[in-house]
PDB file of C-alpha atoms in Angstrom:
ATOM      1  CA  MET A   1      51.895 133.236 127.664  1.00  0.00           C
ATOM      2  CA  GLU A   2      49.023 135.182 129.191  1.00  0.00           C
ATOM      3  CA  TRP A   3      46.575 133.949 126.577  1.00  0.00           C
ATOM      4  CA  ILE A   4      47.502 130.337 127.378  1.00  0.00           C
ATOM      5  CA  THR A   5      46.766 130.961 131.069  1.00  0.00           C
ATOM      6  CA  TRP A   6      43.489 132.649 130.128  1.00  0.00           C
ATOM      7  CA  PHE A   7      42.547 129.771 127.821  1.00  0.00           C
ATOM      8  CA  ILE A   8      43.186 127.130 130.507  1.00  0.00           C
ATOM      9  CA  ASP A   9      41.153 129.156 132.978  1.00  0.00           C
ATOM     10  CA  PHE A  10      38.350 129.511 130.418  1.00  0.00           C
ATOM     11  CA  VAL A  11      38.212 125.743 129.823  1.00  0.00           C
ATOM     12  CA  LEU A  12      38.321 124.813 133.516  1.00  0.00           C
ATOM     13  CA  HIS A  13      35.753 127.452 134.475  1.00  0.00           C
ATOM     14  CA  VAL A  14      33.772 127.483 131.252  1.00  0.00           C
ATOM     15  CA  ASP A  15      30.481 127.704 133.143  1.00  0.00           C
ATOM     16  CA  VAL A  16      31.546 130.925 134.901  1.00  0.00           C
ATOM     17  CA  HIS A  17      32.862 132.542 131.727  1.00  0.00           C
ATOM     18  CA  LEU A  18      29.821 131.485 129.738  1.00  0.00           C
ATOM     19  CA  ASP A  19      27.563 132.960 132.406  1.00  0.00           C
ATOM     20  CA  GLU A  20      29.499 136.232 132.103  1.00  0.00           C
ATOM     21  CA  LEU A  21      29.022 136.192 128.320  1.00  0.00           C
ATOM     22  CA  ILE A  22      25.284 135.719 128.776  1.00  0.00           C
ATOM     23  CA  ARG A  23      25.119 138.676 131.186  1.00  0.00           C
ATOM     24  CA  GLN A  24      27.157 140.832 128.809  1.00  0.00           C
ATOM     25  CA  PHE A  25      25.725 139.877 125.425  1.00  0.00           C
ATOM     26  CA  GLY A  26      22.320 138.420 126.248  1.00  0.00           C
ATOM     27  CA  LEU A  27      20.805 136.320 123.486  1.00  0.00           C
ATOM     28  CA  TRP A  28      23.803 137.095 121.236  1.00  0.00           C
ATOM     29  CA  VAL A  29      25.468 134.277 123.155  1.00  0.00           C
ATOM     30  CA  TYR A  30      23.638 131.874 120.821  1.00  0.00           C
ATOM     31  CA  LEU A  31      25.700 133.283 117.938  1.00  0.00           C
ATOM     32  CA  ILE A  32      28.912 133.186 119.986  1.00  0.00           C
ATOM     33  CA  LEU A  33      28.399 129.515 120.852  1.00  0.00           C
ATOM     34  CA  PHE A  34      27.437 128.737 117.249  1.00  0.00           C
ATOM     35  CA  ILE A  35      30.677 130.309 115.990  1.00  0.00           C
ATOM     36  CA  ILE A  36      32.865 128.506 118.540  1.00  0.00           C
ATOM     37  CA  ILE A  37      31.408 125.070 117.746  1.00  0.00           C
ATOM     38  CA  PHE A  38      31.514 125.783 114.005  1.00  0.00           C
ATOM     39  CA  ILE A  39      35.176 126.836 114.139  1.00  0.00           C
ATOM     40  CA  GLU A  40      36.164 123.966 116.455  1.00  0.00           C
ATOM     41  CA  THR A  41      34.798 121.417 113.996  1.00  0.00           C
ATOM     42  CA  GLY A  42      35.230 123.364 110.758  1.00  0.00           C
ATOM     43  CA  PHE A  43      38.863 124.455 110.672  1.00  0.00           C
ATOM     44  CA  VAL A  44      41.719 122.012 110.980  1.00  0.00           C
ATOM     45  CA  VAL A  45      43.924 124.608 112.739  1.00  0.00           C
ATOM     46  CA  THR A  46      41.572 124.947 115.736  1.00  0.00           C
ATOM     47  CA  PRO A  47      41.478 121.514 117.452  1.00  0.00           C
ATOM     48  CA  PHE A  48      42.295 123.211 120.776  1.00  0.00           C
ATOM     49  CA  LEU A  49      38.936 124.960 121.139  1.00  0.00           C
ATOM     50  CA  PRO A  50      36.586 123.525 123.799  1.00  0.00           C
ATOM     51  CA  GLY A  51      33.819 121.335 122.446  1.00  0.00           C
ATOM     52  CA  ASP A  52      32.418 118.742 124.857  1.00  0.00           C
ATOM     53  CA  SER A  53      32.828 120.884 127.978  1.00  0.00           C
ATOM     54  CA  LEU A  54      31.344 123.947 126.262  1.00  0.00           C
ATOM     55  CA  LEU A  55      28.250 122.009 125.191  1.00  0.00           C
ATOM     56  CA  PHE A  56      27.862 120.587 128.700  1.00  0.00           C
ATOM     57  CA  ALA A  57      28.217 124.036 130.299  1.00  0.00           C
ATOM     58  CA  ALA A  58      25.759 125.587 127.827  1.00  0.00           C
ATOM     59  CA  GLY A  59      23.202 122.917 128.671  1.00  0.00           C
ATOM     60  CA  ALA A  60      23.734 123.447 132.409  1.00  0.00           C
ATOM     61  CA  LEU A  61      23.199 127.206 132.071  1.00  0.00           C
ATOM     62  CA  ALA A  62      20.073 126.658 129.970  1.00  0.00           C
ATOM     63  CA  ALA A  63      18.568 124.882 132.999  1.00  0.00           C
ATOM     64  CA  ARG A  64      19.202 127.839 135.302  1.00  0.00           C
ATOM     65  CA  GLU A  65      16.592 130.528 135.772  1.00  0.00           C
ATOM     66  CA  GLY A  66      17.360 133.956 134.408  1.00  0.00           C
ATOM     67  CA  THR A  67      19.798 132.964 131.650  1.00  0.00           C
ATOM     68  CA  GLY A  68      17.190 133.155 128.902  1.00  0.00           C
ATOM     69  CA  LEU A  69      18.662 130.146 127.092  1.00  0.00           C
ATOM     70  CA  ASN A  70      16.199 127.729 125.544  1.00  0.00           C
ATOM     71  CA  PRO A  71      17.673 124.194 125.594  1.00  0.00           C
ATOM     72  CA  ILE A  72      15.843 123.081 122.440  1.00  0.00           C
ATOM     73  CA  LEU A  73      16.892 126.126 120.422  1.00  0.00           C
ATOM     74  CA  LEU A  74      20.418 125.823 121.821  1.00  0.00           C
ATOM     75  CA  TYR A  75      20.574 122.185 120.775  1.00  0.00           C
ATOM     76  CA  ILE A  76      19.269 122.835 117.250  1.00  0.00           C
ATOM     77  CA  LEU A  77      21.683 125.715 116.620  1.00  0.00           C
ATOM     78  CA  LEU A  78      24.740 123.911 117.971  1.00  0.00           C
ATOM     79  CA  ALA A  79      23.895 120.698 116.114  1.00  0.00           C
ATOM     80  CA  LEU A  80      23.633 122.768 112.940  1.00  0.00           C
ATOM     81  CA  ALA A  81      26.983 124.421 113.723  1.00  0.00           C
ATOM     82  CA  ALA A  82      28.609 121.003 114.214  1.00  0.00           C
ATOM     83  CA  VAL A  83      27.230 119.617 110.948  1.00  0.00           C
ATOM     84  CA  LEU A  84      28.176 122.716 108.946  1.00  0.00           C
ATOM     85  CA  GLY A  85      31.624 122.749 110.549  1.00  0.00           C
ATOM     86  CA  ASP A  86      32.385 119.183 109.505  1.00  0.00           C
ATOM     87  CA  THR A  87      31.048 119.918 106.023  1.00  0.00           C
ATOM     88  CA  VAL A  88      33.389 122.892 105.575  1.00  0.00           C
ATOM     89  CA  ASN A  89      36.296 120.855 106.972  1.00  0.00           C
ATOM     90  CA  TYR A  90      35.568 118.043 104.516  1.00  0.00           C
ATOM     91  CA  TRP A  91      35.686 120.374 101.518  1.00  0.00           C
ATOM     92  CA  ILE A  92      38.849 122.072 102.768  1.00  0.00           C
ATOM     93  CA  GLY A  93      40.506 118.661 102.910  1.00  0.00           C
ATOM     94  CA  HIS A  94      39.052 117.776  99.525  1.00  0.00           C
ATOM     95  CA  TYR A  95      40.546 120.809  97.784  1.00  0.00           C
ATOM     96  CA  VAL A  96      43.666 121.557  99.825  1.00  0.00           C
ATOM     97  CA  GLY A  97      44.845 118.030 100.550  1.00  0.00           C
ATOM     98  CA  PRO A  98      47.988 116.885 102.368  1.00  0.00           C
ATOM     99  CA  ARG A  99      50.090 119.797 101.096  1.00  0.00           C
ATOM    100  CA  VAL A 100      49.266 121.775 104.231  1.00  0.00           C
ATOM    101  CA  PHE A 101      51.078 119.164 106.327  1.00  0.00           C
ATOM    102  CA  SER A 102      54.471 120.278 105.049  1.00  0.00           C
ATOM    103  CA  GLY A 103      55.596 121.143 108.587  1.00  0.00           C
ATOM    104  CA  ASN A 104      55.381 124.910 108.166  1.00  0.00           C
ATOM    105  CA  VAL A 105      52.227 125.280 110.249  1.00  0.00           C
ATOM    106  CA  ARG A 106      52.688 124.680 113.956  1.00  0.00           C
ATOM    107  CA  PHE A 107      49.304 123.112 114.656  1.00  0.00           C
ATOM    108  CA  LEU A 108      49.299 120.905 111.535  1.00  0.00           C
ATOM    109  CA  LYS A 109      51.662 118.173 112.657  1.00  0.00           C
ATOM    110  CA  LYS A 110      51.986 115.150 110.428  1.00  0.00           C
ATOM    111  CA  GLU A 111      51.617 112.857 113.439  1.00  0.00           C
ATOM    112  CA  TYR A 112      48.057 114.148 113.940  1.00  0.00           C
ATOM    113  CA  LEU A 113      47.221 113.316 110.336  1.00  0.00           C
ATOM    114  CA  LEU A 114      48.761 109.838 110.560  1.00  0.00           C
ATOM    115  CA  ARG A 115      46.981 109.129 113.855  1.00  0.00           C
ATOM    116  CA  THR A 116      43.652 110.152 112.380  1.00  0.00           C
ATOM    117  CA  GLN A 117      44.269 108.145 109.208  1.00  0.00           C
ATOM    118  CA  ALA A 118      44.990 105.044 111.299  1.00  0.00           C
ATOM    119  CA  PHE A 119      41.793 105.601 113.288  1.00  0.00           C
ATOM    120  CA  TYR A 120      39.912 106.227 110.031  1.00  0.00           C
ATOM    121  CA  GLU A 121      41.238 103.090 108.304  1.00  0.00           C
ATOM    122  CA  LYS A 122      40.343 100.900 111.271  1.00  0.00           C
ATOM    123  CA  HIS A 123      36.758 102.075 111.723  1.00  0.00           C
ATOM    124  CA  GLY A 124      35.877 103.047 108.149  1.00  0.00           C
ATOM    125  CA  GLY A 125      32.956 105.402 107.541  1.00  0.00           C
ATOM    126  CA  LYS A 126      31.769 105.285 111.142  1.00  0.00           C
ATOM    127  CA  THR A 127      34.918 107.227 112.079  1.00  0.00           C
ATOM    128  CA  ILE A 128      33.057 110.401 111.176  1.00  0.00           C
ATOM    129  CA  PHE A 129      30.520 109.490 113.859  1.00  0.00           C
ATOM    130  CA  LEU A 130      32.993 108.179 116.457  1.00  0.00           C
ATOM    131  CA  ALA A 131      35.394 111.086 115.978  1.00  0.00           C
ATOM    132  CA  ARG A 132      32.771 113.496 117.292  1.00  0.00           C
ATOM    133  CA  PHE A 133      33.547 112.273 120.790  1.00  0.00           C
ATOM    134  CA  VAL A 134      37.364 112.507 120.568  1.00  0.00           C
ATOM    135  CA  PRO A 135      39.200 115.867 120.762  1.00  0.00           C
ATOM    136  CA  ILE A 136      41.715 116.604 117.971  1.00  0.00           C
ATOM    137  CA  ILE A 137      40.445 113.610 115.973  1.00  0.00           C
ATOM    138  CA  ARG A 138      37.056 115.349 115.909  1.00  0.00           C
ATOM    139  CA  THR A 139      38.678 118.205 113.980  1.00  0.00           C
ATOM    140  CA  PHE A 140      40.907 116.113 111.729  1.00  0.00           C
ATOM    141  CA  ALA A 141      38.526 113.277 110.739  1.00  0.00           C
ATOM    142  CA  PRO A 142      36.372 115.262 108.253  1.00  0.00           C
ATOM    143  CA  PHE A 143      39.522 116.872 106.864  1.00  0.00           C
ATOM    144  CA  VAL A 144      41.070 113.434 106.257  1.00  0.00           C
ATOM    145  CA  ALA A 145      37.786 112.208 104.759  1.00  0.00           C
ATOM    146  CA  GLY A 146      38.043 115.080 102.288  1.00  0.00           C
ATOM    147  CA  ILE A 147      41.659 114.255 101.495  1.00  0.00           C
ATOM    148  CA  GLY A 148      40.703 110.620 100.918  1.00  0.00           C
ATOM    149  CA  LYS A 149      37.927 111.706  98.543  1.00  0.00           C
ATOM    150  CA  MET A 150      35.321 109.901 100.624  1.00  0.00           C
ATOM    151  CA  ARG A 151      32.015 109.952  98.757  1.00  0.00           C
ATOM    152  CA  TYR A 152      30.179 113.023 100.042  1.00  0.00           C
ATOM    153  CA  GLY A 153      26.781 111.325 100.215  1.00  0.00           C
ATOM    154  CA  TYR A 154      28.307 108.668 102.479  1.00  0.00           C
ATOM    155  CA  PHE A 155      30.170 111.273 104.544  1.00  0.00           C
ATOM    156  CA  VAL A 156      27.186 113.546 105.103  1.00  0.00           C
ATOM    157  CA  THR A 157      25.090 110.719 106.591  1.00  0.00           C
ATOM    158  CA  TYR A 158      27.593 110.064 109.377  1.00  0.00           C
ATOM    159  CA  ASN A 159      28.220 113.792 109.691  1.00  0.00           C
ATOM    160  CA  VAL A 160      24.565 114.634 110.354  1.00  0.00           C
ATOM    161  CA  VAL A 161      23.958 111.691 112.696  1.00  0.00           C
ATOM    162  CA  GLY A 162      27.194 112.367 114.575  1.00  0.00           C
ATOM    163  CA  GLY A 163      26.471 116.076 114.943  1.00  0.00           C
ATOM    164  CA  ILE A 164      22.955 115.435 116.237  1.00  0.00           C
ATOM    165  CA  VAL A 165      24.028 112.770 118.753  1.00  0.00           C
ATOM    166  CA  TRP A 166      27.175 114.576 119.967  1.00  0.00           C
ATOM    167  CA  THR A 167      25.517 117.911 120.663  1.00  0.00           C
ATOM    168  CA  GLY A 168      22.403 116.269 122.073  1.00  0.00           C
ATOM    169  CA  LEU A 169      24.368 114.068 124.455  1.00  0.00           C
ATOM    170  CA  PHE A 170      26.397 116.889 126.005  1.00  0.00           C
ATOM    171  CA  VAL A 171      23.816 119.683 125.887  1.00  0.00           C
ATOM    172  CA  PHE A 172      21.110 117.598 127.560  1.00  0.00           C
ATOM    173  CA  ALA A 173      23.568 115.923 129.942  1.00  0.00           C
ATOM    174  CA  GLY A 174      24.459 119.426 131.091  1.00  0.00           C
ATOM    175  CA  TYR A 175      20.797 120.420 131.214  1.00  0.00           C
ATOM    176  CA  PHE A 176      19.739 117.484 133.404  1.00  0.00           C
ATOM    177  CA  PHE A 177      22.878 116.950 135.499  1.00  0.00           C
ATOM    178  CA  GLY A 178      24.868 120.185 135.320  1.00  0.00           C
ATOM    179  CA  ASN A 179      23.012 121.848 138.177  1.00  0.00           C
ATOM    180  CA  PHE A 180      23.383 119.078 140.718  1.00  0.00           C
ATOM    181  CA  SER A 181      25.082 120.598 143.740  1.00  0.00           C
ATOM    182  CA  PHE A 182      28.121 118.315 143.411  1.00  0.00           C
ATOM    183  CA  VAL A 183      28.577 119.210 139.725  1.00  0.00           C
ATOM    184  CA  LYS A 184      28.130 122.948 140.313  1.00  0.00           C
ATOM    185  CA  GLU A 185      30.601 122.956 143.189  1.00  0.00           C
ATOM    186  CA  ASN A 186      33.161 120.828 141.310  1.00  0.00           C
ATOM    187  CA  PHE A 187      32.629 121.952 137.734  1.00  0.00           C
ATOM    188  CA  SER A 188      36.364 122.116 137.001  1.00  0.00           C
ATOM    189  CA  LEU A 189      36.747 118.479 138.036  1.00  0.00           C
ATOM    190  CA  VAL A 190      33.811 117.536 135.817  1.00  0.00           C
ATOM    191  CA  VAL A 191      35.449 119.327 132.872  1.00  0.00           C
ATOM    192  CA  ILE A 192      38.725 117.504 133.516  1.00  0.00           C
ATOM    193  CA  ALA A 193      36.845 114.195 133.721  1.00  0.00           C
ATOM    194  CA  ILE A 194      35.104 114.904 130.398  1.00  0.00           C
ATOM    195  CA  ILE A 195      38.463 115.685 128.764  1.00  0.00           C
ATOM    196  CA  LEU A 196      40.167 112.597 130.199  1.00  0.00           C
ATOM    197  CA  ILE A 197      37.332 110.270 129.212  1.00  0.00           C
ATOM    198  CA  SER A 198      37.248 111.710 125.701  1.00  0.00           C
ATOM    199  CA  VAL A 199      40.973 111.095 125.099  1.00  0.00           C
ATOM    200  CA  ILE A 200      40.847 107.474 126.270  1.00  0.00           C
ATOM    201  CA  PRO A 201      40.317 106.187 122.681  1.00  0.00           C
ATOM    202  CA  ILE A 202      43.477 108.033 121.567  1.00  0.00           C
ATOM    203  CA  VAL A 203      45.528 106.564 124.428  1.00  0.00           C
ATOM    204  CA  ILE A 204      44.242 103.033 123.797  1.00  0.00           C
ATOM    205  CA  GLU A 205      44.906 103.290 120.058  1.00  0.00           C
ATOM    206  CA  SER A 206      48.423 104.673 120.637  1.00  0.00           C
ATOM    207  CA  LEU A 207      49.265 101.877 123.096  1.00  0.00           C
ATOM    208  CA  LYS A 208      47.939  99.242 120.699  1.00  0.00           C
ATOM    209  CA  GLN A 209      49.990 100.652 117.820  1.00  0.00           C
ATOM    210  CA  ARG A 210      53.109 100.744 119.980  1.00  0.00           C
ATOM    211  CA  LYS A 211      52.516  97.169 121.084  1.00  0.00           C
ATOM    212  CA  GLU A 212      51.988  96.026 117.512  1.00  0.00           C
ATOM    213  CA  SER A 213      55.155  97.798 116.327  1.00  0.00           C
ATOM    214  CA  GLN A 214      57.187  96.093 119.063  1.00  0.00           C
ATOM    215  CA  HIS A 215      56.141  92.695 117.739  1.00  0.00           C
ATOM    216  CA  LEU A 216      57.026  93.529 114.148  1.00  0.00           C
ATOM    217  CA  PRO A 217      60.245  92.077 112.726  1.00  0.00           C
ATOM    218  CA  ALA A 218      63.092  94.574 112.477  1.00  0.00           C
ATOM    219  CA  LYS A 219      62.863  94.792 108.686  1.00  0.00           C
ATOM    220  CA  GLU A 220      59.156  95.555 108.798  1.00  0.00           C
ATOM    221  CA  GLN A 221      59.720  98.276 111.413  1.00  0.00           C
ATOM    222  CA  LEU A 222      62.376  99.886 109.210  1.00  0.00           C
ATOM    223  CA  SER A 223      60.144  99.748 106.149  1.00  0.00           C
ATOM    224  CA  LYS A 224      57.286 101.238 108.205  1.00  0.00           C
ATOM    225  CA  ILE A 225      59.509 104.126 109.272  1.00  0.00           C
ATOM    226  CA  ASP A 226      60.607 104.706 105.677  1.00  0.00           C
TER     227      ASP A 226
END
């Protein structure tokens, strides 16, 4: 239970904790951030790790004097981590497949897979790009692409573009806006806002699916459940 409390505190005050890491580890923080972003996007069992808020906080700290963080180097490394993470996730899905969703692993719920598949089927290949901006789906989309045997050349295009745009958007948004007095004094609220905005697509899609299922004839609903 303590680790859950610590994790929530880390997410809500990611700027403070990241600043502490910089003071403690210096430039090794580049590697720490690289690993976190790589794991968050690269392993299907880690959708809970911070992504958007961490990138935003890293960009904000890069703009502060004395941190030693170079925003351009930070951006390049984290974009690389995001691209490599999705690549690893794709190949895990390609080789392991849906067998891991047997229900034995707590974090691998079948509902997550079905939700991502529905999102994937609706938006096609651009899901790999769009999923970058949606927690949970960001982690599952490349995995599902691997399961579906999506052509790798097609996948890698959206993977690279998505990784570049996603990291660039949040790192430089943090760099240019993260040190405004309002943002610095209300960073937790900003983090919450980022999280809420990022889950809006999931909420909208869930509501649309529920609405569509309510209008289905009873027989179709039963066959859908089966």
